[in-house]
Coordinates of C-alpha atoms and ligand atoms in Angstrom, one line a residue:
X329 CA 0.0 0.0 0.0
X330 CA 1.2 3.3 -0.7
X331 CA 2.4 5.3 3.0
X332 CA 3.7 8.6 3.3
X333 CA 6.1 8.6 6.0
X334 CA 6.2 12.0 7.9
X335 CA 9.2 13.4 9.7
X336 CA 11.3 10.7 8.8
X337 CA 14.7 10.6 9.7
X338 CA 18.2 8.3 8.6
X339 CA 17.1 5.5 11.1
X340 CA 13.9 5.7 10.5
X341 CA 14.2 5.2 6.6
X342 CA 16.5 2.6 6.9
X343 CA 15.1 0.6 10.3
X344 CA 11.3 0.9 8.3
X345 CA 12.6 -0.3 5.2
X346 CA 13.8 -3.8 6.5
X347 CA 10.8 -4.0 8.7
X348 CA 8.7 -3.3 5.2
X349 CA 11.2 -6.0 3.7
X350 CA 8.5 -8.6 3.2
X351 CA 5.4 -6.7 3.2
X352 CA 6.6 -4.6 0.2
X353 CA 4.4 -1.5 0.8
X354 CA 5.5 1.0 -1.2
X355 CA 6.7 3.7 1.4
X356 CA 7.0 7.3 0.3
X357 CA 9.6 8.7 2.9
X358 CA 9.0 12.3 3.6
X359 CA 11.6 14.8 5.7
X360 CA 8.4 17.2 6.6
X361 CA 6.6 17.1 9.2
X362 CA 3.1 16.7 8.2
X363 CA 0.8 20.4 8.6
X364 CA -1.6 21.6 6.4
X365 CA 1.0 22.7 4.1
X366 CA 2.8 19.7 3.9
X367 CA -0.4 17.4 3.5
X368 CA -0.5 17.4 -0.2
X369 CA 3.1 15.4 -0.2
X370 CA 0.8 12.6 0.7
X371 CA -1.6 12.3 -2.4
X372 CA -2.2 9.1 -3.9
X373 CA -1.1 7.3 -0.6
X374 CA -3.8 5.5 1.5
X375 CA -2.2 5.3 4.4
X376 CA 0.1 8.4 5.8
X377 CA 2.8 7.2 8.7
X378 CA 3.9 9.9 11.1
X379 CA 5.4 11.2 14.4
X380 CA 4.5 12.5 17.6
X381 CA 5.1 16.4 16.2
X382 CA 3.3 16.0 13.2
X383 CA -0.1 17.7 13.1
X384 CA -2.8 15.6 12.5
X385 CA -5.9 17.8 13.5
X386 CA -9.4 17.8 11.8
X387 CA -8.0 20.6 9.3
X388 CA -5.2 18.1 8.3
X389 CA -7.3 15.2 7.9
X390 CA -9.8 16.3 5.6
X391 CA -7.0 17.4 3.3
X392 CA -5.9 14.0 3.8
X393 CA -9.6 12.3 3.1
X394 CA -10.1 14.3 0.4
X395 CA -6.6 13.0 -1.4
X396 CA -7.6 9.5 -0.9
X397 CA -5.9 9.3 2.9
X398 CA -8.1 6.0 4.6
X399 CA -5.4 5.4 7.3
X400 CA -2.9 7.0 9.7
X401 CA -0.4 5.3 11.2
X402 CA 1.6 6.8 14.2
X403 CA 4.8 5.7 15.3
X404 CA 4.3 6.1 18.4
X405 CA 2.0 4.8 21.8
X406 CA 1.3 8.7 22.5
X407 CA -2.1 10.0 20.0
X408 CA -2.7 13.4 21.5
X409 CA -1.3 14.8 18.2
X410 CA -4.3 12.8 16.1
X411 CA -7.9 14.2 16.1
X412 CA -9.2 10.6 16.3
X413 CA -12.9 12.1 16.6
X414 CA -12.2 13.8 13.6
X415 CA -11.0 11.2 11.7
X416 CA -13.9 8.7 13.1
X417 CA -15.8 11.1 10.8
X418 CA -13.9 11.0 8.2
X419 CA -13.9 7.5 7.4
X420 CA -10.1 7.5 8.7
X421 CA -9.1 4.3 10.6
X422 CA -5.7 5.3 13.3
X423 CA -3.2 3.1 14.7
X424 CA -1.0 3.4 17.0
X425 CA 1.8 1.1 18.3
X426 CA 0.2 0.2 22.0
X427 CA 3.3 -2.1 22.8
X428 CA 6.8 -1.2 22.4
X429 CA 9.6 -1.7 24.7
X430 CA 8.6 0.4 28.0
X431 CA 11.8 -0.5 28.9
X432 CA 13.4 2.2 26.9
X433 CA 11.4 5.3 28.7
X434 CA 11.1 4.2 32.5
X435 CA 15.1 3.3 32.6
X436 CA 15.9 6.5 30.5
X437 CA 13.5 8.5 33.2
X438 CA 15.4 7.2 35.9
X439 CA 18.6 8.0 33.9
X440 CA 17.5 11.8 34.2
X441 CA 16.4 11.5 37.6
X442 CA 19.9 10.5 38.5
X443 CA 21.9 12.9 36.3
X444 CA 19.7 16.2 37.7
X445 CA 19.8 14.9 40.8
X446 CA 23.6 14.2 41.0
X447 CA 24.5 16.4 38.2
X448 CA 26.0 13.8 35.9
X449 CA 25.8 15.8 32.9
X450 CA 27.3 19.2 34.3
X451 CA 30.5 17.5 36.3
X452 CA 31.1 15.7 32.5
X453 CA 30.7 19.6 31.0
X454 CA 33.4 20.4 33.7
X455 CA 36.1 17.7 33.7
X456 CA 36.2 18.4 30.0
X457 CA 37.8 21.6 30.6
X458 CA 39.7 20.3 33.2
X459 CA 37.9 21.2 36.5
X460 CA 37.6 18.2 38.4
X461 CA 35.5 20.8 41.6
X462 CA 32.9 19.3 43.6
X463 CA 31.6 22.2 44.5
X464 CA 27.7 22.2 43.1
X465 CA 27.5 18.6 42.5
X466 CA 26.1 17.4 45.7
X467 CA 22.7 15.2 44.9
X468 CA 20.9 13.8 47.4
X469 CA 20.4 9.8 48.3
X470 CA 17.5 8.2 46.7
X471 CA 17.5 5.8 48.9
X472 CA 14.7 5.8 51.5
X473 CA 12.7 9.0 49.8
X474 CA 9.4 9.1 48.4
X475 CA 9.1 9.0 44.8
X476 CA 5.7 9.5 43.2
X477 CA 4.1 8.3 39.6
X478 CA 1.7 10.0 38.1
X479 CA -0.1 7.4 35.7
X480 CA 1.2 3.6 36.7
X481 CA 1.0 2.1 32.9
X482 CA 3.3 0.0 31.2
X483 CA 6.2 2.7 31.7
X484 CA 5.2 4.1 34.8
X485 CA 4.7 0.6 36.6
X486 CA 8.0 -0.4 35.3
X487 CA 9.6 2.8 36.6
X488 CA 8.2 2.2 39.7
X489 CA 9.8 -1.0 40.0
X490 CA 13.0 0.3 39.5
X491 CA 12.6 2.8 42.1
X492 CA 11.4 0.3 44.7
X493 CA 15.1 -1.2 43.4
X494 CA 16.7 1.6 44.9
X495 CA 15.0 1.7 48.0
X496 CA 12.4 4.3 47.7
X497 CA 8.6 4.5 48.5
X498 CA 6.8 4.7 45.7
X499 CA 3.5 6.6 45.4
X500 CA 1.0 6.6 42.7
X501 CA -1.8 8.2 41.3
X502 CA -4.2 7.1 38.1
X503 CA -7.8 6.6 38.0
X504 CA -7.6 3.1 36.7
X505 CA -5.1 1.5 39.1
X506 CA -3.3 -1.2 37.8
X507 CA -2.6 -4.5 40.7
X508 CA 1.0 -4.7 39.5
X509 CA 2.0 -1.6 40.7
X510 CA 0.2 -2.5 44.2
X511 CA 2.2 -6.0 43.8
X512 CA 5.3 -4.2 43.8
X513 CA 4.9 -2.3 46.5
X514 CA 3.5 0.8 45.4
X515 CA 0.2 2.6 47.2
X516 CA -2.3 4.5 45.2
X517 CA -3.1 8.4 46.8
X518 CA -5.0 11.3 45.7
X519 CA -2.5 14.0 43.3
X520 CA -2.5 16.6 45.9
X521 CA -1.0 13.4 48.6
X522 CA 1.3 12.5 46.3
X523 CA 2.7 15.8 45.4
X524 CA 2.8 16.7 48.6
X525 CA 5.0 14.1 49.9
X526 CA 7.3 13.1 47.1
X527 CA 10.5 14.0 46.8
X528 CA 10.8 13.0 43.5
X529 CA 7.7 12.9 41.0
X530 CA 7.5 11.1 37.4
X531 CA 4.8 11.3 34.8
X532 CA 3.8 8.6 32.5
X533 CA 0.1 9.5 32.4
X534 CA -1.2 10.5 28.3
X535 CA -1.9 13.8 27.3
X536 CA -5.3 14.4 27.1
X537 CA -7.7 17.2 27.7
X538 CA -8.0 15.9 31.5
X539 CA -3.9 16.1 32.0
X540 CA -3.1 19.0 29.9
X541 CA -1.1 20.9 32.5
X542 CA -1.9 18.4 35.3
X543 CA 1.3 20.2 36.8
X544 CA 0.7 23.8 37.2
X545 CA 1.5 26.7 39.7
X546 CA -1.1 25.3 41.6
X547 CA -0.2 21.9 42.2
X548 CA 3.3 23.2 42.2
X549 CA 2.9 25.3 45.1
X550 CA 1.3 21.9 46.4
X551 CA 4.3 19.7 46.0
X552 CA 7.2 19.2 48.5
X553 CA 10.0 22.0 48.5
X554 CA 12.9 21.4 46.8
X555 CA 11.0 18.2 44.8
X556 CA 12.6 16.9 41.5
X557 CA 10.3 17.0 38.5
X558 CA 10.8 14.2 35.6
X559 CA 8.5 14.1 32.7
X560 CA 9.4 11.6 29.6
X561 CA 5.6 11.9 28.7
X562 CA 4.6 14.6 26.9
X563 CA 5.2 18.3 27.1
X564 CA 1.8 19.9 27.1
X565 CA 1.4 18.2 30.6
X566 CA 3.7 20.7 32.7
X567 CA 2.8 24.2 32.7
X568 CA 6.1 25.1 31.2
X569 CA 5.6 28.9 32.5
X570 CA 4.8 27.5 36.0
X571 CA 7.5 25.1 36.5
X572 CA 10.1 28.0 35.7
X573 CA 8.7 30.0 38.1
X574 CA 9.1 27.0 40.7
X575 CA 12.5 26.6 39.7
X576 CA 13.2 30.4 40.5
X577 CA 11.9 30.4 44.1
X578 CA 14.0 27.1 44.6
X579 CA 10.0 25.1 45.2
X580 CA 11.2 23.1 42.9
X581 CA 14.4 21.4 43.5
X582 CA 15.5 20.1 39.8
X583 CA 13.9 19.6 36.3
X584 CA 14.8 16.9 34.1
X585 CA 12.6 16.6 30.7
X586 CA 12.5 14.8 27.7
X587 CA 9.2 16.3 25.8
X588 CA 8.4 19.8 25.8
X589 CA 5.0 21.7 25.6
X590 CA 6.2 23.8 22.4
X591 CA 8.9 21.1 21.2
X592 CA 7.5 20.6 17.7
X593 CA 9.3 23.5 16.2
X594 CA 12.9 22.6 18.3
X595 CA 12.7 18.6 18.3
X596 CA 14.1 15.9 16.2
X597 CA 16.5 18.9 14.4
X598 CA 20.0 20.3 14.7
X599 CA 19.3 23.6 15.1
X600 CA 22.9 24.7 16.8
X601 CA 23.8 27.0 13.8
X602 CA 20.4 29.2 14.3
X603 CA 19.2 31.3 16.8
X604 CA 16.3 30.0 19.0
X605 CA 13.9 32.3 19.4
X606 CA 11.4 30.0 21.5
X607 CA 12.6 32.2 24.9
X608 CA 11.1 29.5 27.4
X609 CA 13.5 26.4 26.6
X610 CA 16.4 29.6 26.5
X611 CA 15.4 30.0 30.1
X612 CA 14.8 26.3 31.3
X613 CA 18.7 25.4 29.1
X614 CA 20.0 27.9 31.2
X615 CA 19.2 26.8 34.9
X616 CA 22.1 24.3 36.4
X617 CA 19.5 22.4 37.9
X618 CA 17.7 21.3 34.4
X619 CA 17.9 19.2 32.0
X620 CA 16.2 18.8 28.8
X621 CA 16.6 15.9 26.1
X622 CA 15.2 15.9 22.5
X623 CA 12.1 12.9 23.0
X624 CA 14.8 10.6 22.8
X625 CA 13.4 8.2 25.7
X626 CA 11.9 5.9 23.1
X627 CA 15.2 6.0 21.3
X628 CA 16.7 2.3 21.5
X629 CA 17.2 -0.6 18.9
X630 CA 14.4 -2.8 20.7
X631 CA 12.0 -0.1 21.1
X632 CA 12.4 1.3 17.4
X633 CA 12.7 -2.1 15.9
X634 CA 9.0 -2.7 17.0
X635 CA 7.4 0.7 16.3
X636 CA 8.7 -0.4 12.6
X637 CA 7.3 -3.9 12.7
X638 CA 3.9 -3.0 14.3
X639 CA 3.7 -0.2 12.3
X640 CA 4.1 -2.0 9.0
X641 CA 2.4 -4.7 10.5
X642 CA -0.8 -2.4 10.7
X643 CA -0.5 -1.2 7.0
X644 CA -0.6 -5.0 6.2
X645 CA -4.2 -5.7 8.5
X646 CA -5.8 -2.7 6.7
X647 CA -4.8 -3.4 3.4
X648 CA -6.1 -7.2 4.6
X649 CA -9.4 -6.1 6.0
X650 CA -7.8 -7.7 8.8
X651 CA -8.7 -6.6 12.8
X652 CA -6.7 -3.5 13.7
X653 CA -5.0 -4.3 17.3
X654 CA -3.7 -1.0 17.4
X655 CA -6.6 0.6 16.4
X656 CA -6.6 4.4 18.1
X657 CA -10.5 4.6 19.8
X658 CA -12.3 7.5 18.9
X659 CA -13.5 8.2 22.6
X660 CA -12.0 10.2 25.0
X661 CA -8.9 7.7 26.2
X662 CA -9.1 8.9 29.8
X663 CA -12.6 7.8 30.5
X664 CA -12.1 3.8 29.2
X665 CA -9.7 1.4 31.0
X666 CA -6.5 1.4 29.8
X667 CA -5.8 -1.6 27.9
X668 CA -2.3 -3.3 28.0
X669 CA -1.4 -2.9 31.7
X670 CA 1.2 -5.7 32.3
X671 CA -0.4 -8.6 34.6
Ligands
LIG122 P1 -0.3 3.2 29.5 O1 -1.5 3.5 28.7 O2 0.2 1.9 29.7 O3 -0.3 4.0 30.9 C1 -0.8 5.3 31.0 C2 -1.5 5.4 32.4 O4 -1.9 6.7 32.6 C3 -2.8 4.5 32.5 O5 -2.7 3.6 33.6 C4 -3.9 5.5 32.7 O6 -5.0 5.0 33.5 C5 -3.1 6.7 33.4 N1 -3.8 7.9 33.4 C6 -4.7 8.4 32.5 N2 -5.2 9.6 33.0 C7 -4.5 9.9 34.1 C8 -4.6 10.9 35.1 N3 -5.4 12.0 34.9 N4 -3.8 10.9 36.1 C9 -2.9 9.8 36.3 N5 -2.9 8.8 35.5 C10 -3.6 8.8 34.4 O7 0.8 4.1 28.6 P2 2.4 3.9 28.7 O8 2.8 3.0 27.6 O9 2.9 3.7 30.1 O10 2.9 5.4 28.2 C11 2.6 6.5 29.0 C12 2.9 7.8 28.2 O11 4.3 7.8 28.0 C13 2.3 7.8 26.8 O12 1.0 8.3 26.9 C14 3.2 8.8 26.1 O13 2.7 10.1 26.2 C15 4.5 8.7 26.9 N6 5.6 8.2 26.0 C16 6.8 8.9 25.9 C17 7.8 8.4 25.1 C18 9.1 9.2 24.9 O14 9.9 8.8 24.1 N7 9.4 10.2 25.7 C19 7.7 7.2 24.5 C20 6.6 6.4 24.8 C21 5.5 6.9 25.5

């Protein structure tokens, strides 16, 4: 079947390719990101693949329906980018991929947690030029503190677990609570409970209309002084404005990111020969006690090597008629069970 491939980059080309291999769709790869300017790169193709910073809104898929567009395929487990009301009534089936290695983001969110928190990545700044200093390294233990998930999934269960390897109490907070995460030792609170007593917080809850900015000056002023913030779930869940403030009055304690609520315009680009005029990630880059990564928490060989397989794998059912197991629900995601929790 014939895909456009938004925002595609060398690995993704090359890793889709030999996950196509067999299947022999014919895959139109496509540097863009897909907007409603780029949309008409995908006529004649039935199925459009893209990323988490393409634009898939109602706008974007009529243009696509109206060139032929019957399915979209994201590489991804995130769909807050995809109007999948919109497509519903459009005739345009999504997938997703609901299962990839959730391995690869709860071990890189506890890799941030441990370089803000012991400042791993500014000593290796500093014995680069030579200053081997101590002074402004000092992290604390994590060992015997409170560490709180926000949304106990696939990633944040699995996070949790890790945690509990270390020796912390784990909290957690999600409307559909999941027995593993009890099983390993973790107790469910209310938000405001668990903000209030962690010392560390992680969020692996979707973005949806119910979590946009689920962290706010609000729930800031809420949490415990000098807490750590991580968040390798999606930007537009912090209240980017908010969190600065935090980190300016010292409420909050450290920052560590991987997503980014205005990231589409930065991400997935070497942009170090411009000038960045998005002010906000100028001001969070420049605090010692942050760190931001470009959504690369997804970004090993077992994680991409199935986002390519299920991905093609979905362009295959549809072209089949075949049941789509990754098929995105049109419904508002927070108000269904989640399915996939591990057992
Ligand atoms: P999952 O569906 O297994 O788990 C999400 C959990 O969040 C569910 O248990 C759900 O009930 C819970 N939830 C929903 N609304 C909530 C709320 N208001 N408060 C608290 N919890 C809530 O998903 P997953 O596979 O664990 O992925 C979690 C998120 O991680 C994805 O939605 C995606 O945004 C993000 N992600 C990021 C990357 C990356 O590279 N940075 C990669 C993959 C996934």
């Amino acid at each position: 079947m014939k895909t456009a491939v938004f925002s595609t980059r060398r690995y993704d080309k090359s890793l889709l390719a030999q996950a196509n291999s067999e299947a022999g769709h014919e895959l139109v790869f496509l540097q863009d990101r897909l907007t409603r300017d780029t949309a008409a790169l995908a006529a004649g193709c039935a199925a459009v693949c893209v990323f988490v910073n393409d634009n898939v809104d109602a706008e974007v898929l009529s243009l696509l329906a109206a060139q032929g567009t019957r399915l979209v395929a994201t590489r991804s487990t995130g769909y807050n980018h995809v109007d999948a009301g919109a497509a519903a009534r459009l005739g345009i089936e999504v997938v997703r991929v609901t299962d990839y290695s959730p391995h690869s983001v709860a071990e890189f969110a506890v890799g941030l947690l441990l370089a803000v928190n012991r400042k791993i990545a500014r000593a290796s700044v500093r014995t680069r030029e030579g200053n081997f200093e101590l002074d402004g390294l000092m992290g604390f233990d994590l060992h015997g503190k409170t560490v709180g998930v926000v949304g106990t999934g696939k990633i944040g269960t699995i996070f949790a677990r890790i945690m509990r390897g270390f020796g912390c109490t784990v909290l957690g907070h999600d409307p559909y609570p999941n027995p593993v995460f009890a099983a390993i030792g973790g107790r469910y609170v209310a938000a405001e409970e668990l903000m209030a007593r962690s010392d560390v917080i992680s969020l692996h809850c979707p973005l949806t209309e119910d979590t946009r900015h689920i962290v706010n000056a609000q729930t800031l002023a809420g949490a415990k002084r000098g807490a750590i913030l991580v968040n390798t779930s999606r930007g537009g869940l912090v209240d980017t404005e908010a969190a600065i403030q935090a980190l300016k009055t010292a409420q909050l304690g450290g920052l560590a990111i991987d997503v980014y609520e205005q990231e589409a315009s930065l991400f997935f680009q070497d942009l170090s020969s411009t000038i960045i005029t998005d002010d906000v990630i100028q001001r969070l880059v420049s605090f010692p006690n942050v760190i931001v990564t470009g959504h690369q928490a997804f970004f090993t060989e077992e994680a991409i090597g199935q986002i390519m397989q299920t991905t093609i794998a979905s362009i295959s059912a549809f072209e089949q008629g075949a049941a789509l197991v990754h098929r995105i629900p049109a419904a508002e995601p927070t108000r269904q069970p989640q399915p996939g929790h591990e057992k």
